[in-house]
Amino acid sequence: MAHQIIELIAQYGLLLVFFNVLVEQAGVPVPAVPTMIVAGALSANGKLPLTGVVLAAVLACLLSDLLWYWAGRRFGSGVMRTICRISLSPDSCVKQSELRFQRWRGRVLLIAKFVPGLSTVAPPLVGAMGLRAGTFVLLDGLGSLLWVGVAVGLGYVFAAQIDDLLAAMASAGTVAFELLLVLLAFYIAAKWWQRRRLLIALRMARITVEELNQSIADGQTPVVVDVRSQAARLLDTRIIPGALLADLDGVAGALQDISPERELVIYCSCPNEVSAAKAAKLLMGIGYRNVRPLLGGLDAWDAAGYMVERLAADPADDSLHMMA
């Protein structure tokens, strides 16, 4: 089987590289780097055109990323929530991207493909943030070329060693191929179990939007805390009226003047209220006694027709539309 796969890469190399990269960049956990490395080694041996391999991979990156970019421009934060729902690493997939975006802005596209999980999230994120299409194509093209160049270049430079490895895999027959499939299945299963354990650990009583609205109407004035990141608030400027703004890492400091006896309602806009539940766990751990995440988060509050406010735009963030 391994020998047949090697022959398949040699015979249909450009097409295989294109579709493998396209599928991986679309978000399917089918690694494309090994295919590009093998294609680079075959290019060194004259079995595939080096320029063709690079162009096929870069074109696949751009096609997939442009679709995600358009989805981000068209549907905004909804696309980010969809990605996070289907991700094997809930919440962290988008949160880490937001943190890098705050530091790098559009230039995050130059490194995105080297960071696990960031490659799929970055295009719709910068699209939703309003990065211009021309700037996106330039930065994403450069980032894709750098990523492809490194992978294909490794294969080209170490062609002799890779040939030995391929020969060993071919000699091993189906065993090597089956081992790779088992490792891939184990990786997916491990990430799924990690996701499940996280959600189980964060199970706690939620407050519904109806209960929160009634509590406010009755004059109980719970302290409502928005724990989304700064980048998430740029992406979605809605807030519940009167909410205290504090990201997950700084929520304890933001509430240091609030009595531990006060009722706290924590909300975010992530699937399963992951960030809100993490913040609630943290606050309960330091002595706050009445803390509950808002079931459904900001989206549920807005969908129920309750009042929302909009954060004022930060003029400094307008540079995103003009820059890298």
PDB file of C-alpha atoms in Angstrom:
ATOM      1  CA  MET A   1       0.000   0.000   0.000  1.00  0.00           C
ATOM      2  CA  ALA A   2       2.759   2.473   0.903  1.00  0.00           C
ATOM      3  CA  HIS A   3       4.521   1.722  -2.401  1.00  0.00           C
ATOM      4  CA  GLN A   4       1.287   2.401  -4.296  1.00  0.00           C
ATOM      5  CA  ILE A   5       0.845   5.718  -2.510  1.00  0.00           C
ATOM      6  CA  ILE A   6       4.387   6.758  -3.421  1.00  0.00           C
ATOM      7  CA  GLU A   7       3.707   5.853  -7.049  1.00  0.00           C
ATOM      8  CA  LEU A   8       0.447   7.789  -6.862  1.00  0.00           C
ATOM      9  CA  ILE A   9       2.281  10.897  -5.657  1.00  0.00           C
ATOM     10  CA  ALA A  10       4.814  10.533  -8.469  1.00  0.00           C
ATOM     11  CA  GLN A  11       2.099  10.065 -11.122  1.00  0.00           C
ATOM     12  CA  TYR A  12      -0.482  12.574  -9.934  1.00  0.00           C
ATOM     13  CA  GLY A  13       1.786  14.705  -7.774  1.00  0.00           C
ATOM     14  CA  LEU A  14       0.591  18.199  -8.701  1.00  0.00           C
ATOM     15  CA  LEU A  15      -3.077  17.283  -8.459  1.00  0.00           C
ATOM     16  CA  LEU A  16      -2.561  15.426  -5.183  1.00  0.00           C
ATOM     17  CA  VAL A  17      -0.593  18.316  -3.669  1.00  0.00           C
ATOM     18  CA  PHE A  18      -3.284  20.768  -4.751  1.00  0.00           C
ATOM     19  CA  PHE A  19      -6.203  18.840  -3.268  1.00  0.00           C
ATOM     20  CA  ASN A  20      -4.365  17.842  -0.095  1.00  0.00           C
ATOM     21  CA  VAL A  21      -3.447  21.456   0.655  1.00  0.00           C
ATOM     22  CA  LEU A  22      -6.925  22.676  -0.331  1.00  0.00           C
ATOM     23  CA  VAL A  23      -8.643  20.226   2.028  1.00  0.00           C
ATOM     24  CA  GLU A  24      -6.286  20.912   4.926  1.00  0.00           C
ATOM     25  CA  GLN A  25      -6.666  24.680   4.600  1.00  0.00           C
ATOM     26  CA  ALA A  26     -10.430  24.227   4.535  1.00  0.00           C
ATOM     27  CA  GLY A  27     -10.140  22.813   8.059  1.00  0.00           C
ATOM     28  CA  VAL A  28     -10.088  19.050   7.539  1.00  0.00           C
ATOM     29  CA  PRO A  29      -7.392  17.406   9.743  1.00  0.00           C
ATOM     30  CA  VAL A  30      -5.501  15.828   6.828  1.00  0.00           C
ATOM     31  CA  PRO A  31      -1.892  17.101   7.071  1.00  0.00           C
ATOM     32  CA  ALA A  32      -0.485  18.455   3.815  1.00  0.00           C
ATOM     33  CA  VAL A  33       3.098  19.040   4.943  1.00  0.00           C
ATOM     34  CA  PRO A  34       4.174  15.367   4.499  1.00  0.00           C
ATOM     35  CA  THR A  35       2.767  15.390   0.966  1.00  0.00           C
ATOM     36  CA  MET A  36       4.635  18.589   0.110  1.00  0.00           C
ATOM     37  CA  ILE A  37       7.866  17.219   1.577  1.00  0.00           C
ATOM     38  CA  VAL A  38       7.565  14.058  -0.516  1.00  0.00           C
ATOM     39  CA  ALA A  39       6.719  16.163  -3.573  1.00  0.00           C
ATOM     40  CA  GLY A  40       9.837  18.245  -2.917  1.00  0.00           C
ATOM     41  CA  ALA A  41      11.968  15.116  -2.774  1.00  0.00           C
ATOM     42  CA  LEU A  42      10.447  13.857  -6.029  1.00  0.00           C
ATOM     43  CA  SER A  43      11.203  17.255  -7.586  1.00  0.00           C
ATOM     44  CA  ALA A  44      14.855  16.871  -6.615  1.00  0.00           C
ATOM     45  CA  ASN A  45      14.863  13.536  -8.446  1.00  0.00           C
ATOM     46  CA  GLY A  46      13.300  15.043 -11.541  1.00  0.00           C
ATOM     47  CA  LYS A  47       9.975  13.235 -11.140  1.00  0.00           C
ATOM     48  CA  LEU A  48       7.951  16.399 -10.508  1.00  0.00           C
ATOM     49  CA  PRO A  49       8.452  20.028 -11.603  1.00  0.00           C
ATOM     50  CA  LEU A  50       9.533  22.065  -8.590  1.00  0.00           C
ATOM     51  CA  THR A  51       7.844  25.257  -9.768  1.00  0.00           C
ATOM     52  CA  GLY A  52       4.638  23.349 -10.479  1.00  0.00           C
ATOM     53  CA  VAL A  53       4.566  21.852  -6.980  1.00  0.00           C
ATOM     54  CA  VAL A  54       5.001  25.258  -5.327  1.00  0.00           C
ATOM     55  CA  LEU A  55       2.416  26.953  -7.540  1.00  0.00           C
ATOM     56  CA  ALA A  56      -0.143  24.172  -7.024  1.00  0.00           C
ATOM     57  CA  ALA A  57       0.206  24.371  -3.245  1.00  0.00           C
ATOM     58  CA  VAL A  58       0.107  28.184  -3.102  1.00  0.00           C
ATOM     59  CA  LEU A  59      -2.924  28.288  -5.407  1.00  0.00           C
ATOM     60  CA  ALA A  60      -4.744  25.786  -3.167  1.00  0.00           C
ATOM     61  CA  CYS A  61      -3.958  27.943  -0.119  1.00  0.00           C
ATOM     62  CA  LEU A  62      -5.256  31.082  -1.773  1.00  0.00           C
ATOM     63  CA  LEU A  63      -8.477  29.463  -3.009  1.00  0.00           C
ATOM     64  CA  SER A  64      -9.353  28.006   0.368  1.00  0.00           C
ATOM     65  CA  ASP A  65      -8.306  31.106   2.294  1.00  0.00           C
ATOM     66  CA  LEU A  66     -10.249  33.430  -0.021  1.00  0.00           C
ATOM     67  CA  LEU A  67     -13.405  31.431   0.648  1.00  0.00           C
ATOM     68  CA  TRP A  68     -12.865  31.748   4.409  1.00  0.00           C
ATOM     69  CA  TYR A  69     -12.001  35.444   4.001  1.00  0.00           C
ATOM     70  CA  TRP A  70     -15.216  36.066   2.049  1.00  0.00           C
ATOM     71  CA  ALA A  71     -17.217  34.169   4.685  1.00  0.00           C
ATOM     72  CA  GLY A  72     -15.680  36.358   7.387  1.00  0.00           C
ATOM     73  CA  ARG A  73     -16.501  39.540   5.461  1.00  0.00           C
ATOM     74  CA  ARG A  74     -20.043  38.360   4.761  1.00  0.00           C
ATOM     75  CA  PHE A  75     -21.038  36.704   8.029  1.00  0.00           C
ATOM     76  CA  GLY A  76     -18.621  38.229  10.549  1.00  0.00           C
ATOM     77  CA  SER A  77     -18.491  36.743  14.016  1.00  0.00           C
ATOM     78  CA  GLY A  78     -20.941  33.986  13.059  1.00  0.00           C
ATOM     79  CA  VAL A  79     -18.215  32.292  11.025  1.00  0.00           C
ATOM     80  CA  MET A  80     -15.828  32.394  13.977  1.00  0.00           C
ATOM     81  CA  ARG A  81     -18.382  30.742  16.234  1.00  0.00           C
ATOM     82  CA  THR A  82     -19.023  28.049  13.622  1.00  0.00           C
ATOM     83  CA  ILE A  83     -15.308  27.284  13.366  1.00  0.00           C
ATOM     84  CA  CYS A  84     -15.036  27.074  17.132  1.00  0.00           C
ATOM     85  CA  ARG A  85     -18.033  24.732  17.377  1.00  0.00           C
ATOM     86  CA  ILE A  86     -16.504  22.219  14.946  1.00  0.00           C
ATOM     87  CA  SER A  87     -12.945  22.650  16.194  1.00  0.00           C
ATOM     88  CA  LEU A  88     -11.283  19.869  18.150  1.00  0.00           C
ATOM     89  CA  SER A  89      -9.982  22.595  20.483  1.00  0.00           C
ATOM     90  CA  PRO A  90     -13.037  24.654  21.459  1.00  0.00           C
ATOM     91  CA  ASP A  91     -12.627  28.311  22.423  1.00  0.00           C
ATOM     92  CA  SER A  92      -8.816  28.213  22.315  1.00  0.00           C
ATOM     93  CA  CYS A  93      -8.857  28.027  18.521  1.00  0.00           C
ATOM     94  CA  VAL A  94     -10.417  31.468  18.211  1.00  0.00           C
ATOM     95  CA  LYS A  95      -9.007  32.924  21.439  1.00  0.00           C
ATOM     96  CA  GLN A  96      -5.397  32.259  20.439  1.00  0.00           C
ATOM     97  CA  SER A  97      -6.085  33.711  17.003  1.00  0.00           C
ATOM     98  CA  GLU A  98      -7.560  36.847  18.552  1.00  0.00           C
ATOM     99  CA  LEU A  99      -4.522  37.260  20.812  1.00  0.00           C
ATOM    100  CA  ARG A 100      -2.131  36.970  17.869  1.00  0.00           C
ATOM    101  CA  PHE A 101      -4.315  39.265  15.801  1.00  0.00           C
ATOM    102  CA  GLN A 102      -4.144  41.963  18.489  1.00  0.00           C
ATOM    103  CA  ARG A 103      -0.348  41.868  18.209  1.00  0.00           C
ATOM    104  CA  TRP A 104       0.129  41.281  14.486  1.00  0.00           C
ATOM    105  CA  ARG A 105      -3.052  42.640  12.871  1.00  0.00           C
ATOM    106  CA  GLY A 106      -3.185  41.688   9.174  1.00  0.00           C
ATOM    107  CA  ARG A 107       0.421  40.539   9.282  1.00  0.00           C
ATOM    108  CA  VAL A 108      -0.769  37.497  11.236  1.00  0.00           C
ATOM    109  CA  LEU A 109      -1.326  35.950   7.788  1.00  0.00           C
ATOM    110  CA  LEU A 110       2.444  35.779   7.301  1.00  0.00           C
ATOM    111  CA  ILE A 111       2.839  33.280  10.153  1.00  0.00           C
ATOM    112  CA  ALA A 112      -0.644  31.759  10.355  1.00  0.00           C
ATOM    113  CA  LYS A 113       0.161  28.542   8.518  1.00  0.00           C
ATOM    114  CA  PHE A 114       2.995  27.719  10.871  1.00  0.00           C
ATOM    115  CA  VAL A 115       0.715  27.834  13.943  1.00  0.00           C
ATOM    116  CA  PRO A 116      -1.640  24.864  14.518  1.00  0.00           C
ATOM    117  CA  GLY A 117      -5.264  25.969  14.466  1.00  0.00           C
ATOM    118  CA  LEU A 118      -4.474  29.508  13.339  1.00  0.00           C
ATOM    119  CA  SER A 119      -4.298  28.713   9.628  1.00  0.00           C
ATOM    120  CA  THR A 120      -8.049  28.131   9.239  1.00  0.00           C
ATOM    121  CA  VAL A 121      -9.151  30.829  11.684  1.00  0.00           C
ATOM    122  CA  ALA A 122      -6.980  33.726  10.478  1.00  0.00           C
ATOM    123  CA  PRO A 123      -8.587  34.347   7.034  1.00  0.00           C
ATOM    124  CA  PRO A 124     -12.180  34.734   8.285  1.00  0.00           C
ATOM    125  CA  LEU A 125     -10.949  36.700  11.306  1.00  0.00           C
ATOM    126  CA  VAL A 126      -9.162  39.350   9.237  1.00  0.00           C
ATOM    127  CA  GLY A 127     -12.073  39.316   6.796  1.00  0.00           C
ATOM    128  CA  ALA A 128     -14.541  40.033   9.564  1.00  0.00           C
ATOM    129  CA  MET A 129     -12.239  42.752  10.888  1.00  0.00           C
ATOM    130  CA  GLY A 130     -12.357  44.493   7.503  1.00  0.00           C
ATOM    131  CA  LEU A 131      -8.906  43.879   5.996  1.00  0.00           C
ATOM    132  CA  ARG A 132      -9.026  44.973   2.365  1.00  0.00           C
ATOM    133  CA  ALA A 133      -9.120  42.217  -0.257  1.00  0.00           C
ATOM    134  CA  GLY A 134      -5.968  43.362  -2.052  1.00  0.00           C
ATOM    135  CA  THR A 135      -3.985  43.482   1.183  1.00  0.00           C
ATOM    136  CA  PHE A 136      -5.353  40.076   2.163  1.00  0.00           C
ATOM    137  CA  VAL A 137      -4.283  38.463  -1.118  1.00  0.00           C
ATOM    138  CA  LEU A 138      -0.795  39.983  -0.819  1.00  0.00           C
ATOM    139  CA  LEU A 139      -0.211  38.945   2.797  1.00  0.00           C
ATOM    140  CA  ASP A 140      -1.866  35.552   2.480  1.00  0.00           C
ATOM    141  CA  GLY A 141       0.025  34.853  -0.731  1.00  0.00           C
ATOM    142  CA  LEU A 142       3.344  35.710   0.915  1.00  0.00           C
ATOM    143  CA  GLY A 143       2.519  33.633   3.985  1.00  0.00           C
ATOM    144  CA  SER A 144       1.433  30.690   1.823  1.00  0.00           C
ATOM    145  CA  LEU A 145       4.569  30.921  -0.302  1.00  0.00           C
ATOM    146  CA  LEU A 146       6.739  30.949   2.812  1.00  0.00           C
ATOM    147  CA  TRP A 147       4.953  27.912   4.301  1.00  0.00           C
ATOM    148  CA  VAL A 148       4.979  25.953   1.054  1.00  0.00           C
ATOM    149  CA  GLY A 149       8.574  26.924   0.355  1.00  0.00           C
ATOM    150  CA  VAL A 150       9.752  25.605   3.716  1.00  0.00           C
ATOM    151  CA  ALA A 151       7.951  22.255   3.329  1.00  0.00           C
ATOM    152  CA  VAL A 152       8.878  21.674  -0.307  1.00  0.00           C
ATOM    153  CA  GLY A 153      12.398  22.970   0.316  1.00  0.00           C
ATOM    154  CA  LEU A 154      12.937  20.461   3.125  1.00  0.00           C
ATOM    155  CA  GLY A 155      11.943  17.670   0.797  1.00  0.00           C
ATOM    156  CA  TYR A 156      14.193  18.983  -1.935  1.00  0.00           C
ATOM    157  CA  VAL A 157      17.251  19.423   0.295  1.00  0.00           C
ATOM    158  CA  PHE A 158      16.857  16.091   2.098  1.00  0.00           C
ATOM    159  CA  ALA A 159      15.756  14.140  -0.948  1.00  0.00           C
ATOM    160  CA  ALA A 160      18.252  11.319  -0.373  1.00  0.00           C
ATOM    161  CA  GLN A 161      17.139  10.711   3.204  1.00  0.00           C
ATOM    162  CA  ILE A 162      13.482  10.911   2.219  1.00  0.00           C
ATOM    163  CA  ASP A 163      14.090   8.408  -0.572  1.00  0.00           C
ATOM    164  CA  ASP A 164      15.485   5.995   2.017  1.00  0.00           C
ATOM    165  CA  LEU A 165      12.450   6.561   4.235  1.00  0.00           C
ATOM    166  CA  LEU A 166      10.049   6.022   1.342  1.00  0.00           C
ATOM    167  CA  ALA A 167      11.882   2.874   0.367  1.00  0.00           C
ATOM    168  CA  ALA A 168      11.580   1.591   3.941  1.00  0.00           C
ATOM    169  CA  MET A 169       7.869   2.384   3.945  1.00  0.00           C
ATOM    170  CA  ALA A 170       7.441   0.595   0.647  1.00  0.00           C
ATOM    171  CA  SER A 171       9.248  -2.439   2.042  1.00  0.00           C
ATOM    172  CA  ALA A 172       7.018  -2.414   5.086  1.00  0.00           C
ATOM    173  CA  GLY A 173       3.983  -2.704   2.820  1.00  0.00           C
ATOM    174  CA  THR A 174       0.627  -1.971   4.381  1.00  0.00           C
ATOM    175  CA  VAL A 175       2.004  -1.934   7.929  1.00  0.00           C
ATOM    176  CA  ALA A 176       3.508   1.562   7.652  1.00  0.00           C
ATOM    177  CA  PHE A 177       0.399   2.987   6.022  1.00  0.00           C
ATOM    178  CA  GLU A 178      -1.876   1.402   8.611  1.00  0.00           C
ATOM    179  CA  LEU A 179       0.341   2.761  11.391  1.00  0.00           C
ATOM    180  CA  LEU A 180      -0.031   6.278   9.989  1.00  0.00           C
ATOM    181  CA  LEU A 181      -3.798   5.870   9.897  1.00  0.00           C
ATOM    182  CA  VAL A 182      -3.810   4.635  13.489  1.00  0.00           C
ATOM    183  CA  LEU A 183      -1.710   7.613  14.618  1.00  0.00           C
ATOM    184  CA  LEU A 184      -4.037  10.036  12.825  1.00  0.00           C
ATOM    185  CA  ALA A 185      -7.095   8.390  14.388  1.00  0.00           C
ATOM    186  CA  PHE A 186      -5.436   8.496  17.820  1.00  0.00           C
ATOM    187  CA  TYR A 187      -4.696  12.208  17.427  1.00  0.00           C
ATOM    188  CA  ILE A 188      -8.304  13.023  16.502  1.00  0.00           C
ATOM    189  CA  ALA A 189      -9.634  10.858  19.345  1.00  0.00           C
ATOM    190  CA  ALA A 190      -7.284  12.502  21.846  1.00  0.00           C
ATOM    191  CA  LYS A 191      -8.368  15.996  20.809  1.00  0.00           C
ATOM    192  CA  TRP A 192     -12.032  14.979  20.996  1.00  0.00           C
ATOM    193  CA  TRP A 193     -11.530  13.563  24.497  1.00  0.00           C
ATOM    194  CA  GLN A 194      -9.695  16.747  25.529  1.00  0.00           C
ATOM    195  CA  ARG A 195     -12.669  18.772  24.297  1.00  0.00           C
ATOM    196  CA  ARG A 196     -15.128  16.547  26.151  1.00  0.00           C
ATOM    197  CA  ARG A 197     -13.169  16.716  29.426  1.00  0.00           C
ATOM    198  CA  LEU A 198     -13.038  20.505  29.194  1.00  0.00           C
ATOM    199  CA  LEU A 199     -16.786  20.807  28.735  1.00  0.00           C
ATOM    200  CA  ILE A 200     -17.475  18.352  31.571  1.00  0.00           C
ATOM    201  CA  ALA A 201     -15.116  20.235  33.885  1.00  0.00           C
ATOM    202  CA  LEU A 202     -16.926  23.493  33.150  1.00  0.00           C
ATOM    203  CA  ARG A 203     -20.422  22.206  33.824  1.00  0.00           C
ATOM    204  CA  MET A 204     -22.154  24.456  36.322  1.00  0.00           C
ATOM    205  CA  ALA A 205     -25.493  26.168  36.800  1.00  0.00           C
ATOM    206  CA  ARG A 206     -26.209  28.743  34.110  1.00  0.00           C
ATOM    207  CA  ILE A 207     -28.572  31.684  34.341  1.00  0.00           C
ATOM    208  CA  THR A 208     -30.935  32.134  31.402  1.00  0.00           C
ATOM    209  CA  VAL A 209     -31.361  35.434  29.612  1.00  0.00           C
ATOM    210  CA  GLU A 210     -34.949  35.569  30.839  1.00  0.00           C
ATOM    211  CA  GLU A 211     -33.823  35.155  34.434  1.00  0.00           C
ATOM    212  CA  LEU A 212     -31.170  37.826  34.045  1.00  0.00           C
ATOM    213  CA  ASN A 213     -33.599  40.262  32.465  1.00  0.00           C
ATOM    214  CA  GLN A 214     -36.128  39.645  35.258  1.00  0.00           C
ATOM    215  CA  SER A 215     -33.448  40.113  37.884  1.00  0.00           C
ATOM    216  CA  ILE A 216     -32.506  43.479  36.413  1.00  0.00           C
ATOM    217  CA  ALA A 217     -36.178  44.470  36.130  1.00  0.00           C
ATOM    218  CA  ASP A 218     -36.691  43.586  39.812  1.00  0.00           C
ATOM    219  CA  GLY A 219     -33.871  45.916  40.804  1.00  0.00           C
ATOM    220  CA  GLN A 220     -31.496  43.204  42.003  1.00  0.00           C
ATOM    221  CA  THR A 221     -28.724  44.713  39.857  1.00  0.00           C
ATOM    222  CA  PRO A 222     -26.362  41.760  39.368  1.00  0.00           C
ATOM    223  CA  VAL A 223     -22.882  42.663  38.158  1.00  0.00           C
ATOM    224  CA  VAL A 224     -22.773  41.645  34.480  1.00  0.00           C
ATOM    225  CA  VAL A 225     -19.280  40.967  33.134  1.00  0.00           C
ATOM    226  CA  ASP A 226     -18.239  40.680  29.487  1.00  0.00           C
ATOM    227  CA  VAL A 227     -15.158  38.429  29.341  1.00  0.00           C
ATOM    228  CA  ARG A 228     -14.577  38.501  25.602  1.00  0.00           C
ATOM    229  CA  SER A 229     -11.163  39.549  24.328  1.00  0.00           C
ATOM    230  CA  GLN A 230     -10.516  43.016  22.938  1.00  0.00           C
ATOM    231  CA  ALA A 231     -10.331  41.612  19.413  1.00  0.00           C
ATOM    232  CA  ALA A 232     -13.668  39.836  19.888  1.00  0.00           C
ATOM    233  CA  ARG A 233     -15.257  43.140  20.880  1.00  0.00           C
ATOM    234  CA  LEU A 234     -13.804  44.784  17.778  1.00  0.00           C
ATOM    235  CA  LEU A 235     -15.381  42.020  15.745  1.00  0.00           C
ATOM    236  CA  ASP A 236     -18.718  42.265  17.554  1.00  0.00           C
ATOM    237  CA  THR A 237     -19.337  45.602  19.282  1.00  0.00           C
ATOM    238  CA  ARG A 238     -22.564  44.550  21.039  1.00  0.00           C
ATOM    239  CA  ILE A 239     -22.587  44.518  24.838  1.00  0.00           C
ATOM    240  CA  ILE A 240     -25.269  44.031  27.450  1.00  0.00           C
ATOM    241  CA  PRO A 241     -26.057  47.506  28.883  1.00  0.00           C
ATOM    242  CA  GLY A 242     -23.976  48.276  31.938  1.00  0.00           C
ATOM    243  CA  ALA A 243     -21.667  45.300  31.499  1.00  0.00           C
ATOM    244  CA  LEU A 244     -18.194  45.487  32.992  1.00  0.00           C
ATOM    245  CA  LEU A 245     -15.557  44.793  30.325  1.00  0.00           C
ATOM    246  CA  ALA A 246     -12.787  42.443  31.443  1.00  0.00           C
ATOM    247  CA  ASP A 247     -11.037  39.770  29.421  1.00  0.00           C
ATOM    248  CA  LEU A 248     -10.580  36.287  30.836  1.00  0.00           C
ATOM    249  CA  ASP A 249      -7.035  36.899  32.098  1.00  0.00           C
ATOM    250  CA  GLY A 250      -7.880  40.161  33.826  1.00  0.00           C
ATOM    251  CA  VAL A 251     -11.307  39.438  35.253  1.00  0.00           C
ATOM    252  CA  ALA A 252     -10.132  38.937  38.835  1.00  0.00           C
ATOM    253  CA  GLY A 253      -8.373  42.305  38.895  1.00  0.00           C
ATOM    254  CA  ALA A 254     -11.333  44.059  37.293  1.00  0.00           C
ATOM    255  CA  LEU A 255     -13.620  42.816  40.077  1.00  0.00           C
ATOM    256  CA  GLN A 256     -11.306  43.464  43.022  1.00  0.00           C
ATOM    257  CA  ASP A 257     -13.577  46.263  44.312  1.00  0.00           C
ATOM    258  CA  ILE A 258     -16.739  44.155  43.999  1.00  0.00           C
ATOM    259  CA  SER A 259     -18.005  42.462  47.159  1.00  0.00           C
ATOM    260  CA  PRO A 260     -17.775  38.636  47.124  1.00  0.00           C
ATOM    261  CA  GLU A 261     -21.445  38.644  48.153  1.00  0.00           C
ATOM    262  CA  ARG A 262     -22.643  40.334  44.950  1.00  0.00           C
ATOM    263  CA  GLU A 263     -24.333  38.290  42.249  1.00  0.00           C
ATOM    264  CA  LEU A 264     -22.122  38.012  39.162  1.00  0.00           C
ATOM    265  CA  VAL A 265     -23.291  37.063  35.679  1.00  0.00           C
ATOM    266  CA  ILE A 266     -20.492  36.288  33.228  1.00  0.00           C
ATOM    267  CA  TYR A 267     -21.027  36.177  29.492  1.00  0.00           C
ATOM    268  CA  CYS A 268     -19.035  35.619  26.308  1.00  0.00           C
ATOM    269  CA  SER A 269     -19.898  34.730  22.720  1.00  0.00           C
ATOM    270  CA  CYS A 270     -18.148  31.380  22.495  1.00  0.00           C
ATOM    271  CA  PRO A 271     -19.724  27.911  22.143  1.00  0.00           C
ATOM    272  CA  ASN A 272     -20.840  26.286  25.407  1.00  0.00           C
ATOM    273  CA  GLU A 273     -20.002  29.527  27.236  1.00  0.00           C
ATOM    274  CA  VAL A 274     -16.465  28.163  27.650  1.00  0.00           C
ATOM    275  CA  SER A 275     -14.767  31.480  28.471  1.00  0.00           C
ATOM    276  CA  ALA A 276     -17.611  32.538  30.778  1.00  0.00           C
ATOM    277  CA  ALA A 277     -17.476  29.223  32.628  1.00  0.00           C
ATOM    278  CA  LYS A 278     -13.686  29.466  32.990  1.00  0.00           C
ATOM    279  CA  ALA A 279     -14.041  32.972  34.424  1.00  0.00           C
ATOM    280  CA  ALA A 280     -16.781  31.788  36.798  1.00  0.00           C
ATOM    281  CA  LYS A 281     -14.589  28.912  38.031  1.00  0.00           C
ATOM    282  CA  LEU A 282     -11.709  31.318  38.597  1.00  0.00           C
ATOM    283  CA  LEU A 283     -13.870  33.815  40.529  1.00  0.00           C
ATOM    284  CA  MET A 284     -15.447  31.095  42.659  1.00  0.00           C
ATOM    285  CA  GLY A 285     -11.960  29.878  43.449  1.00  0.00           C
ATOM    286  CA  ILE A 286     -10.995  33.249  44.936  1.00  0.00           C
ATOM    287  CA  GLY A 287     -14.111  33.640  47.065  1.00  0.00           C
ATOM    288  CA  TYR A 288     -17.004  34.914  44.978  1.00  0.00           C
ATOM    289  CA  ARG A 289     -20.048  32.912  46.035  1.00  0.00           C
ATOM    290  CA  ASN A 290     -22.762  33.696  43.513  1.00  0.00           C
ATOM    291  CA  VAL A 291     -21.317  33.469  40.009  1.00  0.00           C
ATOM    292  CA  ARG A 292     -23.102  32.059  36.978  1.00  0.00           C
ATOM    293  CA  PRO A 293     -22.355  32.054  33.247  1.00  0.00           C
ATOM    294  CA  LEU A 294     -25.118  33.371  30.993  1.00  0.00           C
ATOM    295  CA  LEU A 295     -26.682  30.490  29.064  1.00  0.00           C
ATOM    296  CA  GLY A 296     -26.285  31.155  25.339  1.00  0.00           C
ATOM    297  CA  GLY A 297     -24.153  34.199  26.028  1.00  0.00           C
ATOM    298  CA  LEU A 298     -24.482  37.485  24.202  1.00  0.00           C
ATOM    299  CA  ASP A 299     -26.171  35.918  21.184  1.00  0.00           C
ATOM    300  CA  ALA A 300     -28.998  34.469  23.281  1.00  0.00           C
ATOM    301  CA  TRP A 301     -29.538  37.823  24.997  1.00  0.00           C
ATOM    302  CA  ASP A 302     -29.756  39.656  21.669  1.00  0.00           C
ATOM    303  CA  ALA A 303     -31.900  36.948  20.057  1.00  0.00           C
ATOM    304  CA  ALA A 304     -34.415  37.263  22.903  1.00  0.00           C
ATOM    305  CA  GLY A 305     -34.929  40.906  21.936  1.00  0.00           C
ATOM    306  CA  TYR A 306     -33.382  42.466  25.037  1.00  0.00           C
ATOM    307  CA  MET A 307     -31.549  45.758  24.798  1.00  0.00           C
ATOM    308  CA  VAL A 308     -27.925  45.835  23.644  1.00  0.00           C
ATOM    309  CA  GLU A 309     -25.511  48.719  23.379  1.00  0.00           C
ATOM    310  CA  ARG A 310     -22.702  49.256  20.901  1.00  0.00           C
ATOM    311  CA  LEU A 311     -19.146  50.058  21.863  1.00  0.00           C
ATOM    312  CA  ALA A 312     -17.709  53.184  20.281  1.00  0.00           C
ATOM    313  CA  ALA A 313     -15.261  52.437  17.484  1.00  0.00           C
ATOM    314  CA  ASP A 314     -11.610  53.026  18.309  1.00  0.00           C
ATOM    315  CA  PRO A 315     -10.098  55.311  15.636  1.00  0.00           C
ATOM    316  CA  ALA A 316      -6.781  53.491  16.012  1.00  0.00           C
ATOM    317  CA  ASP A 317      -8.409  50.350  14.686  1.00  0.00           C
ATOM    318  CA  ASP A 318      -9.360  51.980  11.387  1.00  0.00           C
ATOM    319  CA  SER A 319      -5.794  51.407  10.249  1.00  0.00           C
ATOM    320  CA  LEU A 320      -6.707  47.776   9.689  1.00  0.00           C
ATOM    321  CA  HIS A 321      -8.550  48.716   6.518  1.00  0.00           C
ATOM    322  CA  MET A 322      -5.458  50.331   5.038  1.00  0.00           C
ATOM    323  CA  MET A 323      -2.568  48.323   6.285  1.00  0.00           C
ATOM    324  CA  ALA A 324      -0.769  45.237   6.632  1.00  0.00           C
TER     325      ALA A 324
END
